[in-house]
Tab-separated table of C-alpha atoms in Angstrom:
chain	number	residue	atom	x	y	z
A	75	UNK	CA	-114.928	55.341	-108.268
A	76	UNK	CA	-112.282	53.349	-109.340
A	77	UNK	CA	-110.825	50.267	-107.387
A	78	UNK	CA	-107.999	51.127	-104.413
A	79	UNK	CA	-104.747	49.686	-105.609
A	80	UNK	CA	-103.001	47.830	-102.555
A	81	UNK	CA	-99.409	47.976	-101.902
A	82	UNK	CA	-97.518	45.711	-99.086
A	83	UNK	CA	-94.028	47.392	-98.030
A	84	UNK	CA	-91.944	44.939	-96.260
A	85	UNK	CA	-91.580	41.149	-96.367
A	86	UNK	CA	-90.589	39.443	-93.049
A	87	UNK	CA	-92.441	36.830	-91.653
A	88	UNK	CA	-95.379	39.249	-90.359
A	89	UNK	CA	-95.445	41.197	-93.877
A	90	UNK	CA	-96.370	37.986	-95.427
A	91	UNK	CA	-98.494	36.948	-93.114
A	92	UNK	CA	-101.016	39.610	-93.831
A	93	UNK	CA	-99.847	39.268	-96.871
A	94	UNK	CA	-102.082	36.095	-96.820
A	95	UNK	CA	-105.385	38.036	-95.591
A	96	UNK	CA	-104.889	40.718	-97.705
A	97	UNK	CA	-104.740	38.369	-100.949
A	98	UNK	CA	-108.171	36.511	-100.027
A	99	UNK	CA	-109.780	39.623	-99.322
A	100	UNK	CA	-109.442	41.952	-102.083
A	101	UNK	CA	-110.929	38.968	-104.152
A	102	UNK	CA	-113.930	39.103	-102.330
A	103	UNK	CA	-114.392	43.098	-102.888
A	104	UNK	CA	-115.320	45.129	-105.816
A	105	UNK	CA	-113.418	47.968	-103.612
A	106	UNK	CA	-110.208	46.880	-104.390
A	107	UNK	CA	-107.939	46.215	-107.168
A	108	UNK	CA	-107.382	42.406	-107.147
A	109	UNK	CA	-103.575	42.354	-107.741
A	110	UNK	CA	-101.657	43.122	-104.732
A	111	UNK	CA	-98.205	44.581	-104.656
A	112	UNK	CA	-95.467	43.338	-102.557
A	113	UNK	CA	-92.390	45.078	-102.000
A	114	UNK	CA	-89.637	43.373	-101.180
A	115	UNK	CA	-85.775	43.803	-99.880
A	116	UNK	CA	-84.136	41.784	-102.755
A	117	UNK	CA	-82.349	38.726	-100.762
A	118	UNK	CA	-80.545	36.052	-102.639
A	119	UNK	CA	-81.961	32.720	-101.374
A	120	UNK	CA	-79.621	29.701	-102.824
A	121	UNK	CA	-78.307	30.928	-105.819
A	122	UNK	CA	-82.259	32.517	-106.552
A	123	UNK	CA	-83.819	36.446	-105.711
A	124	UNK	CA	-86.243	35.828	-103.239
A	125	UNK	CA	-88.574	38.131	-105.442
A	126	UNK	CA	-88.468	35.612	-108.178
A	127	UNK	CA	-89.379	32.797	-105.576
A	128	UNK	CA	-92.328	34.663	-104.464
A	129	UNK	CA	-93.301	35.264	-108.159
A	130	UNK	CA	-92.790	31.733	-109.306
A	131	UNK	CA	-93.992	29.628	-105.906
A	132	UNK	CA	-95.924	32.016	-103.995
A	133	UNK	CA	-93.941	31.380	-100.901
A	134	UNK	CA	-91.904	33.490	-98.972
A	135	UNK	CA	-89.015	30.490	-98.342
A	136	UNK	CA	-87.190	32.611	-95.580
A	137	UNK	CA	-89.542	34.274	-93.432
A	138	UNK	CA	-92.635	32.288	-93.723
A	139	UNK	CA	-91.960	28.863	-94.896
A	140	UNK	CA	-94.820	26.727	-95.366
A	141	UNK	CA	-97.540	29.105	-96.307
A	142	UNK	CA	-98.355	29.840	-99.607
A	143	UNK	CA	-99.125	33.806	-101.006
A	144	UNK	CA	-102.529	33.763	-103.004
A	145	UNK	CA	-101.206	33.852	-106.458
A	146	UNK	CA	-102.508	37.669	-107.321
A	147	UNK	CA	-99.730	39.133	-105.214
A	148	UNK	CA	-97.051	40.922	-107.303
A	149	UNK	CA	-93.648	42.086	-106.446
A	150	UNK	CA	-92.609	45.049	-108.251
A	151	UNK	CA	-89.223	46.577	-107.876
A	152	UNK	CA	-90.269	50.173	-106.559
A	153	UNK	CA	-87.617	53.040	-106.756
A	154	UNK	CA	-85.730	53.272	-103.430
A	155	UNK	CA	-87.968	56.904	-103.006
A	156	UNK	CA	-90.811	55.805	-101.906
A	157	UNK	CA	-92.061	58.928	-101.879
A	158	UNK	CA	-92.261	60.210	-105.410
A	159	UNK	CA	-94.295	57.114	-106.241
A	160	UNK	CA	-97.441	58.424	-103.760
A	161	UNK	CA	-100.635	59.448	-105.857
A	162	UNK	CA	-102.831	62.038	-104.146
A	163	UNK	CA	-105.551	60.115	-101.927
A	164	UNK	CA	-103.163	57.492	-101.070
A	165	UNK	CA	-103.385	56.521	-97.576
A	166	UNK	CA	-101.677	53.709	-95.483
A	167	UNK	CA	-100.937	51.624	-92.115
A	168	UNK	CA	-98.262	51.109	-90.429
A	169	UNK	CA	-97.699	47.435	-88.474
A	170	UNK	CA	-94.616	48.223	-86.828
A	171	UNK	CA	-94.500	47.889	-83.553
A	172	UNK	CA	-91.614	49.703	-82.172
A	173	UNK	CA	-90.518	53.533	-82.126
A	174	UNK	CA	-88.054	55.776	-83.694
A	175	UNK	CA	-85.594	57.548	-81.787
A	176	UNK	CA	-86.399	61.683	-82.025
A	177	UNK	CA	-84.149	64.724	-80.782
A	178	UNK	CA	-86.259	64.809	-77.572
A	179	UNK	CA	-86.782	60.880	-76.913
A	180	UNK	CA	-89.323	58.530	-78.404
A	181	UNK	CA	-91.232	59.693	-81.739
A	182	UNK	CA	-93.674	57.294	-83.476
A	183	UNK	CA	-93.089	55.269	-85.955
A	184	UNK	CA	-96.332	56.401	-88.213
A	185	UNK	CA	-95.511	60.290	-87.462
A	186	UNK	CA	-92.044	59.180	-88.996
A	187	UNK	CA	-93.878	57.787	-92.083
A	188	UNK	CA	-96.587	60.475	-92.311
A	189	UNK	CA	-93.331	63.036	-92.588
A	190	UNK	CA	-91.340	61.251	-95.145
A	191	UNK	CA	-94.769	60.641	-97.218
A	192	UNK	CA	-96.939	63.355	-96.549
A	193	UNK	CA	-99.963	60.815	-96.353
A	194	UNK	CA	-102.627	59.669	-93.943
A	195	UNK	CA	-101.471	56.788	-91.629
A	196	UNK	CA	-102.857	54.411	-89.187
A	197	UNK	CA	-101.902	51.877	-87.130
A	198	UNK	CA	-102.786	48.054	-86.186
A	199	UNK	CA	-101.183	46.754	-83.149
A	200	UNK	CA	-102.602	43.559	-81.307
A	201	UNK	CA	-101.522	40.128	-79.839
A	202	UNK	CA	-100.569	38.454	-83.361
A	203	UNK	CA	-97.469	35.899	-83.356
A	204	UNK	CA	-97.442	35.829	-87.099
A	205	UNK	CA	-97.200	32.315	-87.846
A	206	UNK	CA	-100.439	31.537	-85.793
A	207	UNK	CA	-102.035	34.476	-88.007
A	208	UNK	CA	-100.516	32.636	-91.392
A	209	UNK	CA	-101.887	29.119	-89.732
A	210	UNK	CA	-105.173	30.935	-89.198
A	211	UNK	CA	-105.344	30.432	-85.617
A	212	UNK	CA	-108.643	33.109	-83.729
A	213	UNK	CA	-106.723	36.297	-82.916
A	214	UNK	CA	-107.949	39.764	-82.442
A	215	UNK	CA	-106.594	42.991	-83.000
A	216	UNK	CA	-106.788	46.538	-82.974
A	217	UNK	CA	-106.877	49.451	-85.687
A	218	UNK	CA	-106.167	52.852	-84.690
A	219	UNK	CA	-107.368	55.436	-86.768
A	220	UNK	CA	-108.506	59.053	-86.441
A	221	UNK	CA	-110.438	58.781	-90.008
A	222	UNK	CA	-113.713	56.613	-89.522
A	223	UNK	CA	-113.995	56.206	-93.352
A	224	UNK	CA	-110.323	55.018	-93.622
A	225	UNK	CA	-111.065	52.948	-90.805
A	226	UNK	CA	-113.984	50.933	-92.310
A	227	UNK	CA	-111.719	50.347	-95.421
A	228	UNK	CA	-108.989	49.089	-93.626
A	229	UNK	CA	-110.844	46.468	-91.745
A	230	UNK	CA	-112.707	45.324	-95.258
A	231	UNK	CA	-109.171	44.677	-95.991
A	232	UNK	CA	-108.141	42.733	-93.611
A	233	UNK	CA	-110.526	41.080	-91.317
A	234	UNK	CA	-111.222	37.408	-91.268
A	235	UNK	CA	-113.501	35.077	-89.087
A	236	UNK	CA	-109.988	33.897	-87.513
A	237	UNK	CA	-108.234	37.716	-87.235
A	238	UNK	CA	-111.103	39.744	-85.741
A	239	UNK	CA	-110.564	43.585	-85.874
A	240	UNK	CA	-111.607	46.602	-83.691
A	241	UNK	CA	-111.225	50.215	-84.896
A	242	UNK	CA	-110.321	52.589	-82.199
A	243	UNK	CA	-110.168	56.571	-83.033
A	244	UNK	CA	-107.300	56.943	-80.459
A	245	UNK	CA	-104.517	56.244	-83.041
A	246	UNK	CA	-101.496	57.070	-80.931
A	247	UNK	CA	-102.645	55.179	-77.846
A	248	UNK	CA	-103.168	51.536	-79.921
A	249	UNK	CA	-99.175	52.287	-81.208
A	250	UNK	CA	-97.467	53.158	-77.910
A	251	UNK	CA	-99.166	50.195	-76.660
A	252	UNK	CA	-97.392	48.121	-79.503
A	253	UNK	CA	-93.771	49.750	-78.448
A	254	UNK	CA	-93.977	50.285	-74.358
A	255	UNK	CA	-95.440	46.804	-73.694
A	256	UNK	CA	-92.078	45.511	-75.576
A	257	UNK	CA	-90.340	47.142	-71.949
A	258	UNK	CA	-92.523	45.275	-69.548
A	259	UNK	CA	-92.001	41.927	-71.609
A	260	UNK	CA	-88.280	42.646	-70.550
A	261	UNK	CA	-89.025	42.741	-67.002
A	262	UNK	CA	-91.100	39.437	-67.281
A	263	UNK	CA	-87.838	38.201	-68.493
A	264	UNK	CA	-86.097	39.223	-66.163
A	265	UNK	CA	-88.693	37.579	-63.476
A	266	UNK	CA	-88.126	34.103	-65.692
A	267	UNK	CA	-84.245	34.479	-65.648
A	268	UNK	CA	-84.031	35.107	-61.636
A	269	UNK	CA	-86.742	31.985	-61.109
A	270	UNK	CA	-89.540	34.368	-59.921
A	271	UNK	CA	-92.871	32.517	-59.789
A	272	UNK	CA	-96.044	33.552	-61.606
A	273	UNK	CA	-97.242	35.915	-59.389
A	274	UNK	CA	-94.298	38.012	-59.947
A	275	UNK	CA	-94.460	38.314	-62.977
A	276	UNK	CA	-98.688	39.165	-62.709
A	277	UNK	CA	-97.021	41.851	-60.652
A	278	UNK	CA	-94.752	42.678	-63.055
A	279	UNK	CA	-97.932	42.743	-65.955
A	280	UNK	CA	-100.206	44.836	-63.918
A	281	UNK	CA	-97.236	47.771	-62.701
A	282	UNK	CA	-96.075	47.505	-66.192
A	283	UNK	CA	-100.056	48.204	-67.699
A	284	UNK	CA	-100.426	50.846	-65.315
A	285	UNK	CA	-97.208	52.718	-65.976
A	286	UNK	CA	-98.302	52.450	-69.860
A	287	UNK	CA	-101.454	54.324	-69.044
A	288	UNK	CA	-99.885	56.550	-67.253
A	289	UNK	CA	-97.316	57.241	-69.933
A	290	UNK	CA	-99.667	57.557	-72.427
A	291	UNK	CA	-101.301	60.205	-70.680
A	292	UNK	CA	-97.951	62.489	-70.821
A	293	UNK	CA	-96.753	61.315	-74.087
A	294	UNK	CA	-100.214	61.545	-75.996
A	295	UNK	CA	-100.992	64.864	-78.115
A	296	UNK	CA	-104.792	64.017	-77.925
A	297	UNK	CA	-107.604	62.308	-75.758
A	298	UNK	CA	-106.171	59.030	-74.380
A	299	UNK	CA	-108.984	56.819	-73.455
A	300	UNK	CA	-108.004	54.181	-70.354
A	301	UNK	CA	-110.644	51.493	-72.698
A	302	UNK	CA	-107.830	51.447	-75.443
A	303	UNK	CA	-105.992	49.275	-72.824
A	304	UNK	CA	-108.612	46.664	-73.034
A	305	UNK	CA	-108.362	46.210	-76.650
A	306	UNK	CA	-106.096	43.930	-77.951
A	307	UNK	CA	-103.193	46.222	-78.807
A	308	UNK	CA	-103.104	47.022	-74.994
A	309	UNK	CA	-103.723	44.005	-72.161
A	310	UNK	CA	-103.688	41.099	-74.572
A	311	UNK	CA	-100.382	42.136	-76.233
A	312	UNK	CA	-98.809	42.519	-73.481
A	313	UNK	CA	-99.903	39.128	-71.803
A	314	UNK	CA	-98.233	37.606	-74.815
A	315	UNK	CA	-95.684	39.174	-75.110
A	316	UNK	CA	-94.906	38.669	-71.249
A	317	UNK	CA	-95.230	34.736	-72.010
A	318	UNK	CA	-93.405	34.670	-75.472
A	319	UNK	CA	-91.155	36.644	-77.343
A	320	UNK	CA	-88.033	37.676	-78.500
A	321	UNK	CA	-87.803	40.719	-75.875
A	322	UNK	CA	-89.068	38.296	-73.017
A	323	UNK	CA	-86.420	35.328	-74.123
A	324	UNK	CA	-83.839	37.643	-74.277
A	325	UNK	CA	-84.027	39.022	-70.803
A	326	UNK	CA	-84.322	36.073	-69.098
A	327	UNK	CA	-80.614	35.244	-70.909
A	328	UNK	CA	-79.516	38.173	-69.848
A	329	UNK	CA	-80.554	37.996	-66.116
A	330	UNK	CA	-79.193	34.070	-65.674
A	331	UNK	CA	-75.529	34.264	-67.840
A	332	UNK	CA	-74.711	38.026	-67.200
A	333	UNK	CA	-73.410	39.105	-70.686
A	334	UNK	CA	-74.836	42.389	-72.102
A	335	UNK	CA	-77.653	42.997	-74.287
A	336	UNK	CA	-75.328	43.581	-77.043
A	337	UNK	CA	-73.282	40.557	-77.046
A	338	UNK	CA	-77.038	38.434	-76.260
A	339	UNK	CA	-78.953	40.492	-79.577
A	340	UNK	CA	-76.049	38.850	-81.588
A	341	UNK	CA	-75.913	35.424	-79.996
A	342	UNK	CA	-79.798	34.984	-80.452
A	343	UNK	CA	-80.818	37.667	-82.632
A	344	UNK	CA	-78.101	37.777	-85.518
A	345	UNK	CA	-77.377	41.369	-84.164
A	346	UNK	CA	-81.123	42.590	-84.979
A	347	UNK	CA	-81.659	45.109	-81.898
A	348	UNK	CA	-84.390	44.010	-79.105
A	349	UNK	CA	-87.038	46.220	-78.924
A	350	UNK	CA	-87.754	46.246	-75.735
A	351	UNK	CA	-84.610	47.777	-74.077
A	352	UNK	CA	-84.203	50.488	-76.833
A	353	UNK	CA	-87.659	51.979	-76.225
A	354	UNK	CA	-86.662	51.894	-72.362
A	355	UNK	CA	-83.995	54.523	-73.710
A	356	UNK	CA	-86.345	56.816	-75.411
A	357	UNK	CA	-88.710	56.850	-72.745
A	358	UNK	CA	-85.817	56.932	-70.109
A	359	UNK	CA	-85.268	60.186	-72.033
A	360	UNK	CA	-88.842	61.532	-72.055
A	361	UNK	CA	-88.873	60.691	-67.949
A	362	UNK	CA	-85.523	62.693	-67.558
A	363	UNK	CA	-86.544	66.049	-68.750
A	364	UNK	CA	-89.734	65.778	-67.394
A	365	UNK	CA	-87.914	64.877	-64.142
A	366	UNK	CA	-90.867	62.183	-63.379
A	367	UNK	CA	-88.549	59.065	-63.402
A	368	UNK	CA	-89.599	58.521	-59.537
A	369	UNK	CA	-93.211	57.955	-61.273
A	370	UNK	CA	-92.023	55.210	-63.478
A	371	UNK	CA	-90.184	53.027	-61.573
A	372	UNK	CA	-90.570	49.471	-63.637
A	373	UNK	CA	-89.681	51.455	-66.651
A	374	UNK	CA	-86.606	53.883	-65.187
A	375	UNK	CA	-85.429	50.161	-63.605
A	376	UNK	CA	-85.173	47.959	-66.851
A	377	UNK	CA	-83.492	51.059	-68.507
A	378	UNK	CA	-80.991	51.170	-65.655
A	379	UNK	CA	-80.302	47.433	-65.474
A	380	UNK	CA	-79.863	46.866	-69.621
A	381	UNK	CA	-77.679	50.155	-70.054
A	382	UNK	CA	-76.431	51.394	-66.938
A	383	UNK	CA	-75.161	48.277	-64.759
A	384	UNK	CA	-77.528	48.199	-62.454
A	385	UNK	CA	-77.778	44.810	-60.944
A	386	UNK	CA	-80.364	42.935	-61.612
A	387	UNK	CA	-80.916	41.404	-58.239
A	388	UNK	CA	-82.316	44.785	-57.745
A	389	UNK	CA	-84.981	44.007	-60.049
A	390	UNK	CA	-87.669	43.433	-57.275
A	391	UNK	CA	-87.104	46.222	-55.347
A	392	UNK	CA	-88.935	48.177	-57.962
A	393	UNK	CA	-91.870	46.170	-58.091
A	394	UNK	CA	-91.505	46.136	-53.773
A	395	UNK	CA	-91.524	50.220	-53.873
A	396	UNK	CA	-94.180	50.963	-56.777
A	397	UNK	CA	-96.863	53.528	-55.589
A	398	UNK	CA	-100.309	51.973	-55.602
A	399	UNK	CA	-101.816	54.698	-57.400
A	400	UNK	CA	-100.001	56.807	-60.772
């Protein structure tokens, strides 16, 4: 059989991260091909394309400074349609955690990719700051794939002594993990910006975990299995992105100088769009028509206070109210 060719789409600082593992491991494999493609959205980086720099130095200078690409990775210019460059067989994974907005509320961001390509797609989500992957600090995290075959290729791939991988069958589980946990990290901003102590926000953690699971269970075409939660796409993302984070910084801004999401994502996020209170909206959505907002109340909350006015004084009355059992 001959050798799978590997192809990296995207090249922030979490792209090039893996980027890194990827690199070392197809070395090590007769299962791969052992140049790796990169593609990249061309950026000009004083006075030079940032595809040249990766080319010549083997650095990406913008989004991961510092840490040098093994030097088999390639950039190719690929045609704008993807698409009509997929080979039968080809299969991929998707590392974006977030979710697309769909005519009904929240669609996933690998059923959006499995559309557009017509391919197989999984999913790794876990708690993985990417710099502390590129400085090779011990991290875990978790693959979610229906295909057990695909699975075992993917982790050949890309696990490392320091980046420690568990496959999981439930596929859409590990990637609503990756996007709802992004809405409870606004709440524990929101705890940090209104001087709430720790506990609060362990309050805020455990409502938020619960009301995850409990989504999951609605949203979910197949089997959702409650032990996905204890992988590290599900409790130990969330812890981290509780403590750090763009979604988590954000909020707390938000709840101490008043000004509006808006005007904060292009104060501190060069007018990227936070995560966190855009998936509140899709899921605020979902809740509405299945008139079972009264059964999310963290969730229905942050939506309120980041779109609707709400104040956010009000913040712990949701916690105060939340039924002990969903």
């Amino acid at each position: 059989m001959s050798p799978l060719r590997v192809c990296i789409v995207g090249s922030g600082n979490w792209g090039s991260a893996i980027a890194r593992i990827i690199g070392k491991n197809v070395q090590k494999s007769n299962r791969f091909d052992p140049t790796v493609r990169m593609w990249v959205f061309e950026e000009i980086i004083n006075g030079r394309k940032l595809s040249e720099i990766i080319n010549q130095e083997h650095e990406n200078v913008k989004y991961l400074p510092g840490y040098k690409l093994p030097k088999n990775q390639f950039i190719g210019r690929i045609c704008e349609q993807i698409a009509s460059q997929m080979k039968p067989g080809t299969f991929g994974i998707s590392l974006i955690k977030g979710v697309d907005e769909g005519p009904d509320g929240l669609k996933l961001i690998s059923d959006l990719i499995r559309e557009k390509l017509k391919i197989e797609i999984s999913v790794l989500m876990g708690a993985n700051i990417a710099k502390e992957v590129a400085d090779e600090q011990f991290c875990e995290t978790t693959i979610g794939c229906k295909n057990e075959k695909q699975g075992e290729i993917f982790k050949e791939l890309l696990q490392t002594p320091n980046f420690r991988i568990t496959v999981v069958l439930d596929s859409d589980t590990v990637e609503l993990c990756g996007a709802l946990k992004n809405i409870v990290a606004v709440g524990a901003g929101f705890c940090d910006g209104l001087d709430f102590g720790d506990n609060t926000k362990a309050a805020v953690i455990r409502l938020g975990l619960m009301e995850m699971v409990a989504f999951a269970k609605m949203f979910c075409r197949g089997e959702v299995s409650t032990a996905t939660f204890l992988e590290s796409c599900g409790v130990a993302d969330l812890i981290t992105t509780c403590y750090g984070g763009r979604n988590r910084k954000v909020a707390e801004a938000f709840a101490r100088t008043g000004k509006s999401i808006e005007e904060l994502e292009n104060e501190m996020l060069n007018g990227q769009k936070l995560q966190g209170p855009l998936t509140s909206a899709e899921v605020y959505k979902i809740l509405q028509q299945k008139n079972m907002l009264n059964k999310f109340p963290l969730f229905t909350t942050i939506y309120k206070i980041c779109y609707e006015g709400q104040s956010v004084q009000d913040f712990i009355t949701c916690l105060q109210n939340h039924p002990e059992h969903m």
